[in-house]
Amino acid sequence: MKKKTQINAAYSYAVMGFIIGTGLLAIIVFLDMAFQDQSISLELVLETFRESPMMWVNVALPFLFAAFGYYTGNELQQHISDLSHDISEEQNKSRMIFDFVEKIRQGQTDFQYDVKEGDEIGKSLINLRDELKRSQEEESIRKNEDEQRHWLAEGLAKFGQILRENIGDLDKLSNEVVMNLVQYVNAQQAGFFILANKDGKKYFNMTASYAYGRKKYPDTQIEWGEGLVGACALEQKTIFIKETKEDYVKITSGLGKANPRSLVIVPLKYNDDIYGVLELASFIQYEPYQIEFIEQVAGTIASTISTVNINLRTAALLKESQEQAEAMTRTDEEMRKNMEQLKRTQIEAAKQSEQFVSFTNSVNHTMIRAEYTVDGFLTYANSKFLTKLGYTNTSEIEGKHISIFISDKDRAWFNDLWQNLASGGKHFEGDMKHVTKSGTDVWTMATYVSVRDHNRKPVKILFLGIDITESKKESLDYKGQIDALNRSTMKAEYGPDGRVMEMNPKLTEVLQFTPDELTKRTIFNFLTAADLEEFKLIWKNIINGVPFEGRHKWFTKTGEERWFQGTYTVVHDMYGEPAKIVFIGNDVTEQIRIEEKNREYMTTLREQEQKLQQNQVELSKKLKEAREEMKLQYMEVEIVKNLSDKTLEGMLDAVVTINQDNRITLFNRAAEELWDIQRADVLQRDISVLLPCDNISADENYLGNFFKNGDKTLVGRRTEVFFVDKAGERINILVTIAEANRGDRNTLTAFIQKIEVELF
């Protein structure tokens, strides 16, 4: 059909050419007749052809034009046919592209497209489809991670509320935690064990349990180290049994003998101290983030139990302070020291805060450059590359593989990165650690780019970097310090207008607000109307660069009154304008309450003091009489003591006296001769200078085993023992030890004779 159409078109053009040629011939004949000024007739035309043979040449014009028309029509129709074919193919290709794009728009990333050679648009669409597919997969992963984080945050907030509401009743707290935790993590059984100590023996008491949707009231005790519960507490680590066999029913745990599919036993640990154990059993397998959540809840429970114990101890101390004025005074002095220590800590925290706020990362803008083949072999490196990596000449590294600059720990993920670059994938931008010639680390802000030729084929890999080693080390160090600061103190950031920009979990947990609720509040919303005007003046001074340190009373979401001691410091932007206000402090509510109670106690003490002052005159008289009497007794005692000392000094036996601290208080002349040591060298020194501890295990009859405070073996007995002199010789002696007590002071006196002397 196409060929027939082409022939018909050629004939049409031939006829048209013949007509044009005939018309042109007629025009030539007409013009020739017109120049002869003769009327046109057939005879005249024939006469003209006879007289001018060249006219016969013009007769060929219709045939020439017909042939030209035939050829032109044939070629033109061929061109039109080819053009129509190309247009049809382009329309089909456009339709395929439109269908492919429409499928991608509808989210069908598995739709196939046949890419032909030279089809750059098709290749781009395939890349677009693959990129969208990766994006969907990444979005799915991110959505799953967001759901997990939301689940964790919601759960921690829920159990934080439960712990705050039941902090005064451990039994109720145990039941609430167990019931809610079973429902939240979809468990079938749960047990809550609190560590108890009776007569020095530690054991776990089950205070609550939950099984298959019904609450139990057990009476279970587990010894320390017994079963899985005891092992968990002993090792201070979570025990997670992922899969149990159908016939594996003899699991010794606090829940008895059961056959769950998975078992999680978590220690209630806070500051390396064990307060109990939480046990969960389920017919499902727990994910790592669920176990992490259970561990965090266990840590919060342990912190709450620790707080309850601290509160109980504090209550006991307060009760004791009510009964004894002297104990209350010591407590007040200790509290004052703690407050001073707290103030010093807050000052140090404020200094650190100023350092963190004023700190700016410095970057070395010297570029490091190198080029590699797609196989990873170095072809070029500039001088900065050589200097930073510790090389002196390019000949040392030229032709070497890039793996010599990468740590063994980073080799796996870097190989994947390199394969992506070598295949023409997306470039890499980020922090990269390289290894120098000497084996040290160099951190760079690195960019790896795949360089392509005109056919878009990767021909080499270009590396550009900036040395950030020092700033990287500082960043890691500061991050660690900031993390430590967030764990130890409360931190918040506010805008100059007072709006809440950020609060760390330690502060939000106390205030009981969610992050979304905090973004709608300002610092002024936490204050009372009485404190608001004064604090606005303080806030204005803070914005003007005057730091503030002090206490303020805030109110939580539930209206609870809380006191915070801290420092407010302004942080400026690069133009010197206030960017934010940083607060670092601590919750001192309990200290404020203790101070209030102390003030009440002090008032009571003053009243008692006034009563005591009324009897002061009578007591002064009695004390004066007692002093006179004691003075006389003391003089008599001194006389007796001097006589005793002179008597002991003059004895031929060696006499040595030690006090309750085992320090030598008497060393007579005979003792000097026996030990060959001057009295001044041993008085008020420990008895070990005469009887070293190194000789204690030499023999059970060694004097050092008995002549010490608290040992009464030889008191009142005459016994043969020995000691070792300075020359290391063993000296055999007879010793009698006498004990004297006076109040809380006591002495031991040894009367010593050398056996050799008695034999002669």
Short mmCIF file of C-alpha atoms in Angstrom, two decimals, residues 369-373 376-381 385 394 397-402 405:
data_model
loop_
_atom_site.label_atom_id
_atom_site.label_comp_id
_atom_site.label_asym_id
_atom_site.label_seq_id
_atom_site.Cartn_x
_atom_site.Cartn_y
_atom_site.Cartn_z
CA ARG A 369 43.09 16.61 46.89
CA ALA A 370 43.71 13.21 45.36
CA GLU A 371 42.60 11.28 42.29
CA TYR A 372 42.07 7.52 41.96
CA THR A 373 41.20 5.12 39.22
CA GLY A 376 40.93 2.51 43.72
CA PHE A 377 44.58 3.09 42.72
CA LEU A 378 46.00 6.56 43.41
CA THR A 379 47.10 8.52 40.33
CA TYR A 380 47.59 11.99 41.83
CA ALA A 381 47.93 13.60 45.28
CA PHE A 385 47.49 15.25 50.94
CA THR A 394 54.35 11.13 45.70
CA ILE A 397 51.97 6.35 47.39
CA GLU A 398 51.49 6.75 43.63
CA GLY A 399 49.88 3.60 42.26
CA LYS A 400 48.96 2.42 45.78
CA HIS A 401 45.42 1.27 46.58
CA ILE A 402 43.17 3.55 48.62
CA PHE A 405 44.54 5.10 53.85
#
